Tab-separated table of N, CA and C in Angstrom:
chain	number	residue	atom	x	y	z
A	187	MET	N	0.811	-1.152	-0.001
A	187	MET	CA	-0.130	-0.045	0.045
A	187	MET	C	1.031	1.149	0.210
A	188	GLY	N	0.382	2.249	-0.718
A	188	GLY	CA	1.322	3.380	-0.903
A	188	GLY	C	0.868	4.418	0.425
A	189	ALA	N	1.478	5.529	0.053
A	189	ALA	CA	1.207	6.486	1.239
A	189	ALA	C	-0.156	6.871	1.352
A	190	VAL	N	-0.817	7.104	2.337
A	190	VAL	CA	-2.120	7.583	2.594
A	190	VAL	C	-2.085	9.062	2.543
A	191	PRO	N	-3.159	9.580	1.689
A	191	PRO	CA	-3.197	11.103	1.843
A	191	PRO	C	-3.582	11.748	2.918
A	192	TYR	N	-3.068	12.912	3.339
A	192	TYR	CA	-3.406	13.644	4.510
A	192	TYR	C	-3.468	15.089	4.224
A	193	ILE	N	-4.074	15.927	5.160
A	193	ILE	CA	-3.871	17.546	5.057
A	193	ILE	C	-3.562	17.731	6.587
A	194	TYR	N	-2.640	18.702	6.653
A	194	TYR	CA	-2.222	19.396	7.799
A	194	TYR	C	-2.450	20.815	7.760
A	195	ALA	N	-3.048	21.433	8.822
A	195	ALA	CA	-3.059	22.756	8.862
A	195	ALA	C	-2.879	23.222	10.375
A	196	GLU	N	-2.403	24.438	10.509
A	196	GLU	CA	-1.973	24.923	11.758
A	196	GLU	C	-2.121	26.274	11.761
A	197	ALA	N	-2.318	26.818	13.149
A	197	ALA	CA	-2.211	28.253	13.232
A	197	ALA	C	-1.577	28.529	14.747
A	198	ASN	N	-0.947	29.737	14.710
A	198	ASN	CA	-0.509	29.942	16.230
A	198	ASN	C	-1.162	31.714	16.424
A	199	THR	N	-1.156	31.703	17.750
A	199	THR	CA	-1.393	33.114	18.304
A	199	THR	C	-2.670	33.759	17.660
A	200	GLN	N	-3.730	33.380	17.951
A	200	GLN	CA	-5.015	33.623	17.407
A	200	GLN	C	-5.813	34.187	18.733
A	201	SER	N	-6.570	35.457	18.675
A	201	SER	CA	-7.342	35.901	19.631
A	201	SER	C	-8.569	36.522	19.212
A	202	SER	N	-9.592	36.783	20.244
A	202	SER	CA	-10.690	37.298	19.726
A	202	SER	C	-11.529	37.716	20.873
A	203	THR	N	-12.395	38.915	20.960
A	203	THR	CA	-13.262	39.267	21.936
A	203	THR	C	-14.714	39.076	21.401
A	204	SER	N	-14.793	38.461	20.231
A	204	SER	CA	-16.199	38.358	19.595
A	204	SER	C	-16.986	37.311	20.079
A	205	THR	N	-18.380	37.632	20.427
A	205	THR	CA	-19.388	36.434	20.997
A	205	THR	C	-19.795	35.652	19.810
A	206	SER	N	-19.468	36.053	18.505
A	206	SER	CA	-19.668	35.194	17.206
A	206	SER	C	-18.507	34.266	17.164
A	207	PHE	N	-18.811	33.066	16.436
A	207	PHE	CA	-17.635	32.403	16.079
A	207	PHE	C	-16.741	32.875	15.147
A	208	THR	N	-15.304	32.742	15.243
A	208	THR	CA	-14.244	33.374	14.602
A	208	THR	C	-13.427	32.085	14.234
A	209	ASN	N	-13.077	32.246	12.619
A	209	ASN	CA	-12.114	31.097	12.239
A	209	ASN	C	-10.889	31.285	12.850
A	210	CYS	N	-10.269	30.193	13.518
A	210	CYS	CA	-8.952	30.252	13.984
A	210	CYS	C	-7.868	29.419	13.238
A	211	ILE	N	-8.554	28.370	12.480
A	211	ILE	CA	-7.573	27.575	11.678
A	211	ILE	C	-8.708	27.129	10.413
A	212	GLU	N	-8.239	27.275	9.261
A	212	GLU	CA	-9.120	26.726	8.063
A	212	GLU	C	-8.358	25.889	7.018
A	213	THR	N	-8.715	25.139	6.286
A	213	THR	CA	-8.133	24.477	5.059
A	213	THR	C	-9.388	24.368	4.090
A	214	ALA	N	-8.870	24.702	2.874
A	214	ALA	CA	-9.885	24.421	1.900
A	214	ALA	C	-9.404	23.348	0.866
A	215	ALA	N	-8.520	22.377	1.382
A	215	ALA	CA	-7.833	21.157	0.571
A	215	ALA	C	-8.587	20.077	0.501
A	216	LEU	N	-9.706	19.716	1.131
A	216	LEU	CA	-10.547	18.559	1.267
A	216	LEU	C	-11.124	18.325	-0.277
A	217	VAL	N	-11.183	17.098	-0.345
A	217	VAL	CA	-11.860	16.417	-1.698
A	217	VAL	C	-13.210	16.280	-1.421
A	218	SER	N	-14.199	16.900	-2.066
A	218	SER	CA	-15.555	16.743	-1.806
A	218	SER	C	-16.063	15.442	-1.871
A	219	GLY	N	-16.761	14.752	-0.918
A	219	GLY	CA	-17.176	13.450	-0.896
A	219	GLY	C	-16.133	12.708	-0.447
A	220	THR	N	-15.082	12.977	0.122
A	220	THR	CA	-14.129	11.952	0.477
A	220	THR	C	-14.289	11.928	2.147
A	221	LYS	N	-14.098	10.803	2.596
A	221	LYS	CA	-14.185	10.293	3.863
A	221	LYS	C	-12.940	10.590	4.672
A	222	TYR	N	-12.866	11.438	5.818
A	222	TYR	CA	-11.612	11.585	6.482
A	222	TYR	C	-11.691	11.371	7.995
A	223	LEU	N	-10.449	11.004	8.502
A	223	LEU	CA	-10.202	10.900	9.945
A	223	LEU	C	-9.883	12.285	10.407
A	224	LEU	N	-10.604	12.972	11.124
A	224	LEU	CA	-10.159	14.432	11.577
A	224	LEU	C	-9.449	14.270	13.255
A	225	LEU	N	-8.469	14.638	13.282
A	225	LEU	CA	-7.749	15.040	14.622
A	225	LEU	C	-7.534	16.354	14.929
A	226	SER	N	-8.123	16.900	15.609
A	226	SER	CA	-7.900	18.438	15.946
A	226	SER	C	-7.550	18.721	17.446
A	227	HIS	N	-6.633	19.764	17.673
A	227	HIS	CA	-6.416	19.927	18.981
A	227	HIS	C	-5.887	21.663	18.987
A	228	ALA	N	-6.205	22.135	20.213
A	228	ALA	CA	-5.806	23.655	20.265
A	228	ALA	C	-5.459	23.814	21.845
A	229	LEU	N	-4.430	24.612	22.099
A	229	LEU	CA	-3.894	25.253	23.433
A	229	LEU	C	-4.684	26.554	23.407
A	230	THR	N	-5.561	26.750	24.431
A	230	THR	CA	-6.396	27.796	24.776
A	230	THR	C	-6.265	28.496	25.971
A	231	HIS	N	-6.455	29.724	26.032
A	231	HIS	CA	-6.469	30.577	27.046
A	231	HIS	C	-7.523	31.546	27.160
A	232	VAL	N	-8.046	32.101	28.431
A	232	VAL	CA	-9.098	33.040	28.309
A	232	VAL	C	-8.597	33.881	29.479
A	233	SER	N	-9.093	35.305	29.356
A	233	SER	CA	-8.493	36.566	29.787
A	233	SER	C	-8.965	36.485	31.308
A	234	SER	N	-9.895	35.741	31.628
A	234	SER	CA	-10.493	36.111	32.993
A	234	SER	C	-11.212	34.653	33.551
A	235	SER	N	-11.233	34.690	34.741
A	235	SER	CA	-11.699	33.396	35.484
A	235	SER	C	-13.284	33.628	35.610
A	236	SER	N	-13.954	34.338	34.912
A	236	SER	CA	-15.469	34.560	35.106
A	236	SER	C	-16.041	34.370	33.656
A	237	VAL	N	-15.661	33.776	32.637
A	237	VAL	CA	-16.251	33.611	31.681
A	237	VAL	C	-15.993	32.333	30.863
A	238	ASN	N	-16.862	31.760	30.299
A	238	ASN	CA	-16.867	30.550	29.349
A	238	ASN	C	-16.551	30.911	27.891
A	239	TYR	N	-15.990	29.940	27.049
A	239	TYR	CA	-15.628	30.166	25.753
A	239	TYR	C	-16.010	28.803	25.206
A	240	GLU	N	-16.097	28.741	23.653
A	240	GLU	CA	-16.496	27.677	23.018
A	240	GLU	C	-15.662	27.683	21.707
A	241	PHE	N	-15.279	26.232	21.527
A	241	PHE	CA	-14.746	25.750	20.294
A	241	PHE	C	-15.650	24.889	19.447
A	242	GLN	N	-15.341	24.827	18.126
A	242	GLN	CA	-16.189	23.863	17.501
A	242	GLN	C	-15.437	23.629	15.967
A	243	ILE	N	-15.792	22.604	15.261
A	243	ILE	CA	-15.176	22.318	13.942
A	243	ILE	C	-16.188	22.256	12.999
A	244	LEU	N	-16.046	22.991	11.885
A	244	LEU	CA	-17.125	23.143	10.793
A	244	LEU	C	-16.779	22.282	9.443
A	245	ASN	N	-17.533	21.617	9.021
A	245	ASN	CA	-17.403	20.917	7.548
A	245	ASN	C	-18.354	21.709	6.736
A	246	ASP	N	-17.507	22.336	5.767
A	246	ASP	CA	-18.316	23.270	4.804
A	246	ASP	C	-18.466	24.638	5.394
A	247	GLN	N	-19.197	25.535	5.002
A	247	GLN	CA	-19.261	26.958	5.370
A	247	GLN	C	-19.940	26.960	6.859
A	248	ASP	N	-20.981	26.193	7.179
A	248	ASP	CA	-21.726	26.515	8.249
A	248	ASP	C	-22.403	25.373	8.911
A	249	SER	N	-21.648	24.131	8.654
A	249	SER	CA	-22.014	22.871	9.287
A	249	SER	C	-21.379	22.305	10.307
A	250	THR	N	-21.720	22.602	11.530
A	250	THR	CA	-20.964	22.228	12.782
A	250	THR	C	-20.953	20.750	12.786
A	251	ILE	N	-19.765	20.034	12.654
A	251	ILE	CA	-19.565	18.650	12.905
A	251	ILE	C	-19.931	18.137	14.414
A	252	THR	N	-21.011	17.120	14.279
A	252	THR	CA	-21.697	16.729	15.545
A	252	THR	C	-20.583	16.220	16.506
A	253	GLY	N	-20.839	16.779	17.736
A	253	GLY	CA	-20.087	16.442	18.749
A	253	GLY	C	-18.849	17.421	19.091
A	254	SER	N	-18.359	18.277	17.896
A	254	SER	CA	-17.315	19.160	18.103
A	254	SER	C	-17.581	20.377	19.030
A	255	LEU	N	-18.689	20.744	19.201
A	255	LEU	CA	-18.922	21.951	20.014
A	255	LEU	C	-18.685	21.762	21.533
A	256	THR	N	-17.651	22.412	22.029
A	256	THR	CA	-17.285	22.288	23.378
A	256	THR	C	-17.259	23.703	24.010
A	257	GLN	N	-18.006	23.534	25.176
A	257	GLN	CA	-17.743	24.934	25.999
A	257	GLN	C	-16.852	24.730	27.078
A	258	LYS	N	-15.909	25.648	27.235
A	258	LYS	CA	-14.872	25.572	28.444
A	258	LYS	C	-15.285	26.618	29.426
A	259	ASP	N	-15.082	26.090	30.804
A	259	ASP	CA	-15.591	26.746	31.980
A	259	ASP	C	-14.255	27.092	32.394
A	260	ALA	N	-14.026	28.669	32.417
A	260	ALA	CA	-12.983	29.137	32.835
A	260	ALA	C	-13.046	29.548	34.272
A	261	SER	N	-13.969	29.140	35.100
A	261	SER	CA	-13.971	29.625	36.329
A	261	SER	C	-13.063	28.956	37.260
A	262	SER	N	-12.108	29.699	37.762
A	262	SER	CA	-10.984	29.086	38.366
A	262	SER	C	-10.059	30.433	39.341
A	263	SER	N	-9.701	30.030	40.188
A	263	SER	CA	-9.134	31.281	41.254
A	263	SER	C	-7.658	31.275	40.598
A	264	VAL	N	-7.265	30.393	39.873
A	264	VAL	CA	-5.863	30.367	39.024
A	264	VAL	C	-5.685	31.457	38.143
A	265	SER	N	-4.569	32.002	38.303
A	265	SER	CA	-4.241	33.340	37.292
A	265	SER	C	-4.341	32.904	35.798
A	266	ASP	N	-3.654	31.593	35.637
A	266	ASP	CA	-3.534	31.141	34.337
A	266	ASP	C	-4.837	30.239	34.203
A	267	ARG	N	-5.544	30.651	33.027
A	267	ARG	CA	-6.830	29.840	32.837
A	267	ARG	C	-6.523	29.338	31.427
A	268	ASN	N	-5.571	28.180	31.303
A	268	ASN	CA	-5.364	27.380	30.001
A	268	ASN	C	-6.052	26.161	29.954
A	269	HIS	N	-6.595	25.868	28.794
A	269	HIS	CA	-7.190	24.709	28.537
A	269	HIS	C	-6.870	23.877	27.316
A	270	CYS	N	-7.185	22.779	26.982
A	270	CYS	CA	-6.727	21.976	25.807
A	270	CYS	C	-8.195	21.605	25.238
A	271	TYR	N	-8.257	21.850	23.740
A	271	TYR	CA	-9.427	21.222	23.138
A	271	TYR	C	-9.026	20.226	22.019
A	272	SER	N	-9.558	19.121	22.293
A	272	SER	CA	-9.137	18.105	21.335
A	272	SER	C	-10.592	17.572	20.920
A	273	PHE	N	-10.533	17.103	19.563
A	273	PHE	CA	-11.848	16.555	19.054
A	273	PHE	C	-11.114	15.518	17.930
A	274	ALA	N	-11.903	14.180	17.920
A	274	ALA	CA	-11.507	13.416	16.712
A	274	ALA	C	-12.869	12.708	16.217
A	275	THR	N	-12.825	12.549	14.834
A	275	THR	CA	-14.139	12.015	14.385
A	275	THR	C	-13.887	11.548	12.864
A	276	VAL	N	-14.660	10.727	12.427
A	276	VAL	CA	-14.729	10.446	10.932
A	276	VAL	C	-15.778	11.096	10.325
A	277	PHE	N	-15.700	11.907	9.121
A	277	PHE	CA	-16.793	12.420	8.537
A	277	PHE	C	-16.414	12.493	6.791
A	278	THR	N	-17.361	13.002	6.134
A	278	THR	CA	-17.322	13.011	4.776
A	278	THR	C	-17.406	14.580	4.335
A	279	ALA	N	-16.228	14.834	3.627
A	279	ALA	CA	-16.192	16.296	3.320
A	279	ALA	C	-17.175	16.702	2.436
A	280	ALA	N	-17.869	18.021	2.823
A	280	ALA	CA	-18.776	18.570	2.069
A	280	ALA	C	-18.469	19.123	0.656
A	281	SER	N	-19.221	19.758	0.093
A	281	SER	CA	-19.211	20.361	-1.461
A	281	SER	C	-17.849	21.286	-1.696
A	282	THR	N	-17.883	22.118	-0.439
A	282	THR	CA	-16.753	23.193	-0.483
A	282	THR	C	-15.289	22.649	-0.434
A	283	GLY	N	-15.151	21.478	0.311
A	283	GLY	CA	-13.996	20.982	0.497
A	283	GLY	C	-13.213	21.864	1.642
A	284	THR	N	-13.976	22.489	2.654
A	284	THR	CA	-13.555	23.287	3.537
A	284	THR	C	-13.908	22.776	4.977
A	285	CYS	N	-12.761	22.610	5.844
A	285	CYS	CA	-12.889	22.415	7.272
A	285	CYS	C	-12.145	23.456	8.055
A	286	ARG	N	-12.798	23.965	9.186
A	286	ARG	CA	-12.369	24.950	9.974
A	286	ARG	C	-12.742	24.832	11.209
A	287	MET	N	-11.529	25.223	12.263
A	287	MET	CA	-11.907	25.340	13.769
A	287	MET	C	-12.216	26.670	14.043
A	288	GLN	N	-13.291	27.120	14.872
A	288	GLN	CA	-13.679	28.331	15.331
A	288	GLN	C	-13.715	28.395	16.878
A	289	PHE	N	-13.577	29.528	17.280
A	289	PHE	CA	-13.903	29.699	18.689
A	289	PHE	C	-14.716	31.218	18.923
A	290	ARG	N	-14.932	31.268	20.060
A	290	ARG	CA	-15.654	32.459	20.657
A	290	ARG	C	-15.760	32.432	22.182
A	291	THR	N	-15.820	33.921	22.653
A	291	THR	CA	-16.104	34.054	24.040
A	291	THR	C	-17.472	34.348	24.327
A	292	LEU	N	-17.940	34.027	25.312
A	292	LEU	CA	-19.407	34.285	25.844
A	292	LEU	C	-19.324	35.561	26.406
A	293	ASP	N	-18.402	36.315	26.467
A	293	ASP	CA	-18.526	37.740	27.449
A	293	ASP	C	-17.736	38.521	26.183
A	294	ALA	N	-18.159	39.656	25.710
A	294	ALA	CA	-17.254	40.312	24.741
A	294	ALA	C	-16.192	41.336	25.458
A	295	THR	N	-16.399	41.300	26.701
A	295	THR	CA	-15.253	42.184	27.646
A	295	THR	C	-14.141	41.200	27.767
A	296	LYS	N	-14.297	40.029	27.467
A	296	LYS	CA	-13.124	39.149	27.698
A	296	LYS	C	-12.477	38.563	26.403
A	297	THR	N	-11.226	37.985	26.599
A	297	THR	CA	-10.272	37.723	25.461
A	297	THR	C	-10.232	36.128	25.434
A	298	VAL	N	-10.599	35.543	24.411
A	298	VAL	CA	-10.254	33.923	24.120
A	298	VAL	C	-9.070	33.944	23.313
A	299	SER	N	-8.143	33.085	23.520
A	299	SER	CA	-6.889	33.015	22.654
A	299	SER	C	-6.502	31.363	22.251
A	300	MET	N	-5.955	31.286	21.261
A	300	MET	CA	-5.275	30.158	21.011
A	300	MET	C	-3.825	30.148	20.639
A	301	ALA	N	-3.164	29.612	21.618
A	301	ALA	CA	-1.583	29.665	21.414
A	301	ALA	C	-1.106	28.753	20.072
A	302	HIS	N	-1.810	27.680	19.863
A	302	HIS	CA	-1.406	26.883	18.890
A	302	HIS	C	-2.675	25.908	18.625
A	303	GLY	N	-2.889	25.622	17.131
A	303	GLY	CA	-3.890	24.640	17.258
A	303	GLY	C	-3.551	23.955	15.838
A	304	THR	N	-4.186	22.618	15.550
A	304	THR	CA	-3.774	21.803	14.481
A	304	THR	C	-5.157	21.152	13.910
A	305	LEU	N	-5.195	20.789	12.560
A	305	LEU	CA	-6.266	20.273	11.976
A	305	LEU	C	-5.601	19.098	11.297
A	306	THR	N	-5.747	17.964	11.460
A	306	THR	CA	-5.147	16.997	10.695
A	306	THR	C	-6.153	15.919	10.105
A	307	LEU	N	-6.075	15.728	8.926
A	307	LEU	CA	-7.229	15.114	8.170
A	307	LEU	C	-6.675	14.015	7.229
A	308	ILE	N	-6.885	12.665	7.588
A	308	ILE	CA	-6.341	11.629	6.899
A	308	ILE	C	-7.337	10.996	6.136
A	309	ALA	N	-6.983	11.144	4.810
A	309	ALA	CA	-8.084	10.478	3.779
A	309	ALA	C	-8.273	8.812	3.848
A	310	LEU	N	-9.610	8.372	3.948
A	310	LEU	CA	-9.855	7.163	4.319
A	310	LEU	C	-10.360	6.322	2.965
A	311	ASP	N	-10.653	6.977	1.944
A	311	ASP	CA	-11.349	6.366	1.023
A	311	ASP	C	-10.582	5.084	0.270
A	312	ASP	N	-9.121	5.234	0.179
A	312	ASP	CA	-8.363	4.170	-0.538
A	312	ASP	C	-8.234	2.881	0.652
A	313	LEU	N	-8.749	3.039	1.650
A	313	LEU	CA	-8.651	2.160	2.829
A	313	LEU	C	-9.943	1.340	3.124
A	314	THR	N	-9.902	0.275	3.684
A	314	THR	CA	-11.124	-0.480	3.926
A	314	THR	C	-11.496	-0.521	5.211
A	315	GLU	N	-12.773	0.005	5.740
A	315	GLU	CA	-13.226	-0.016	6.942
A	315	GLU	C	-13.268	-1.404	7.512
A	316	ASP	N	-13.090	-1.376	8.649
A	316	ASP	CA	-13.062	-2.757	9.717
A	316	ASP	C	-11.961	-3.718	9.126
A	317	THR	N	-11.014	-3.281	8.192
A	317	THR	CA	-9.965	-4.036	7.725
A	317	THR	C	-8.689	-3.216	7.863
A	318	ASP	N	-8.589	-1.965	6.972
A	318	ASP	CA	-7.601	-1.081	7.156
A	318	ASP	C	-7.825	-0.062	8.412
A	319	TRP	N	-8.847	0.319	8.569
A	319	TRP	CA	-9.051	1.181	9.630
A	319	TRP	C	-10.528	1.023	10.422
A	320	PHE	N	-10.525	1.428	11.653
A	320	PHE	CA	-11.316	1.121	12.600
A	320	PHE	C	-11.676	2.452	13.323
A	321	PHE	N	-13.023	2.603	13.734
A	321	PHE	CA	-13.288	3.740	14.404
A	321	PHE	C	-14.464	3.470	15.407
A	322	ALA	N	-14.283	4.001	16.843
A	322	ALA	CA	-15.147	3.723	17.769
A	322	ALA	C	-15.356	5.095	18.230
A	323	GLN	N	-16.707	5.435	18.630
A	323	GLN	CA	-17.104	6.877	19.290
A	323	GLN	C	-18.157	6.684	20.201
A	324	ASN	N	-18.300	7.314	21.261
A	324	ASN	CA	-19.458	7.390	22.099
A	324	ASN	C	-19.700	8.602	22.304
A	325	THR	N	-20.794	9.033	21.778
A	325	THR	CA	-21.478	10.415	21.777
A	325	THR	C	-22.546	10.507	22.919
A	326	SER	N	-22.659	9.544	23.827
A	326	SER	CA	-23.588	9.946	25.024
A	326	SER	C	-22.857	10.810	26.150
A	327	ALA	N	-23.796	11.724	26.613
A	327	ALA	CA	-23.015	12.532	27.769
A	327	ALA	C	-22.839	11.624	28.981
A	328	THR	N	-21.745	11.695	29.518
A	328	THR	CA	-21.288	10.760	30.486
A	328	THR	C	-20.797	11.598	31.675
A	329	GLU	N	-21.295	11.466	32.919
A	329	GLU	CA	-20.720	12.358	34.187
A	329	GLU	C	-19.632	11.735	34.784
A	330	LEU	N	-18.412	12.586	34.776
A	330	LEU	CA	-17.073	11.976	35.093
A	330	LEU	C	-17.307	11.801	36.836
A	331	THR	N	-16.627	10.643	37.135
A	331	THR	CA	-16.779	10.175	38.606
A	331	THR	C	-15.400	9.643	38.857
A	332	PRO	N	-14.718	9.460	40.239
A	332	PRO	CA	-13.496	9.210	40.481
A	332	PRO	C	-13.056	7.612	40.060
A	333	SER	N	-14.253	6.979	39.614
A	333	SER	CA	-13.750	5.576	39.398
A	333	SER	C	-13.594	5.613	37.763
A	334	GLU	N	-12.862	4.373	37.390
A	334	GLU	CA	-12.503	4.320	35.916
A	334	GLU	C	-13.815	4.087	35.162
A	335	GLN	N	-13.677	4.627	34.036
A	335	GLN	CA	-15.082	4.445	33.132
A	335	GLN	C	-14.482	4.194	31.517
A	336	THR	N	-15.222	3.651	30.846
A	336	THR	CA	-14.670	2.995	29.575
A	336	THR	C	-15.924	3.834	28.757
A	337	PHE	N	-15.379	4.797	27.918
A	337	PHE	CA	-16.310	5.758	26.978
A	337	PHE	C	-16.301	5.066	25.640
A	338	ALA	N	-15.454	4.710	24.977
A	338	ALA	CA	-15.325	4.058	23.695
A	338	ALA	C	-14.338	2.964	23.604
A	339	SER	N	-14.569	1.787	22.977
A	339	SER	CA	-13.591	1.093	23.045
A	339	SER	C	-13.743	0.112	21.665
A	340	LYS	N	-12.648	-0.592	21.307
A	340	LYS	CA	-12.677	-1.272	20.000
A	340	LYS	C	-11.563	-2.440	20.237
A	341	SER	N	-11.932	-3.811	20.099
A	341	SER	CA	-10.971	-4.765	20.098
A	341	SER	C	-10.653	-5.179	18.701
A	342	LEU	N	-9.143	-5.287	18.506
A	342	LEU	CA	-8.610	-5.634	17.223
A	342	LEU	C	-7.895	-6.909	17.363
A	343	ALA	N	-8.162	-7.814	16.485
A	343	ALA	CA	-7.359	-9.067	16.299
A	343	ALA	C	-6.174	-8.906	15.352
A	344	ILE	N	-4.960	-8.900	15.872
A	344	ILE	CA	-3.753	-8.813	14.990
A	344	ILE	C	-3.428	-10.184	14.593
A	345	THR	N	-3.342	-10.412	13.049
A	345	THR	CA	-3.207	-11.529	12.465
A	345	THR	C	-2.032	-11.233	11.563
A	346	ALA	N	-1.475	-12.327	11.071
A	346	ALA	CA	-0.247	-12.072	9.862
A	346	ALA	C	-0.781	-11.209	8.809
A	347	SER	N	-1.965	-11.345	8.352
A	347	SER	CA	-2.472	-10.638	7.166
A	347	SER	C	-2.549	-8.983	7.582
A	348	ASN	N	-2.663	-8.596	8.826
A	348	ASN	CA	-2.535	-7.299	9.132
A	348	ASN	C	-1.568	-6.729	10.055
A	349	SER	N	-0.332	-7.479	10.088
A	349	SER	CA	0.636	-7.144	11.078
A	349	SER	C	1.817	-6.200	10.779
A	350	GLY	N	1.399	-5.371	9.607
A	350	GLY	CA	2.289	-4.172	9.259
A	350	GLY	C	2.186	-3.225	10.392
A	351	ASP	N	2.447	-2.065	9.768
A	351	ASP	CA	2.329	-0.734	10.542
A	351	ASP	C	1.098	-0.267	10.917
A	352	TRP	N	0.970	0.333	12.186
A	352	TRP	CA	-0.235	0.659	12.688
A	352	TRP	C	-0.335	2.052	13.445
A	353	LEU	N	-1.351	2.790	12.931
A	353	LEU	CA	-1.458	4.046	13.599
A	353	LEU	C	-2.809	3.928	14.612
A	354	ILE	N	-2.573	4.049	15.807
A	354	ILE	CA	-3.527	4.034	16.871
A	354	ILE	C	-3.737	5.224	17.631
A	355	VAL	N	-4.955	5.778	17.462
A	355	VAL	CA	-5.246	7.266	18.097
A	355	VAL	C	-6.173	7.059	19.244
């Protein structure tokens, strides 16, 4: 098997006081109708401990990818209010071939910032689902507790026919 096509986009030092979603990373390199594994990550900061802010990923111009909208609660007495945004899913690229990460503050007097963010999109169309790639996702809301919890899992049988290189995320 040859190299698997992928797209990588990154951005540094983005900030906003807008209560409307603002683009912080964008790529228009997706092929319409292609299935992608999306891995997204952002190191974030908010200017006050008394404000919440949100991140989301869009497929196309205005279609939020299900499960990507995350609200961060910055309420803390700590002077640095840094957080991490991470999201992964499998989706099919829309007609514009655009994928973007957006953020906004919920209080226009406060600033939300992204120190560094990435979008990694791995094309899956040349691979066979449940043979070359596997994906498990739990979209149910689950309350965190001090005990161990399984949110999503997938068992894989490694055999001679699939014992080559693996990427496990």
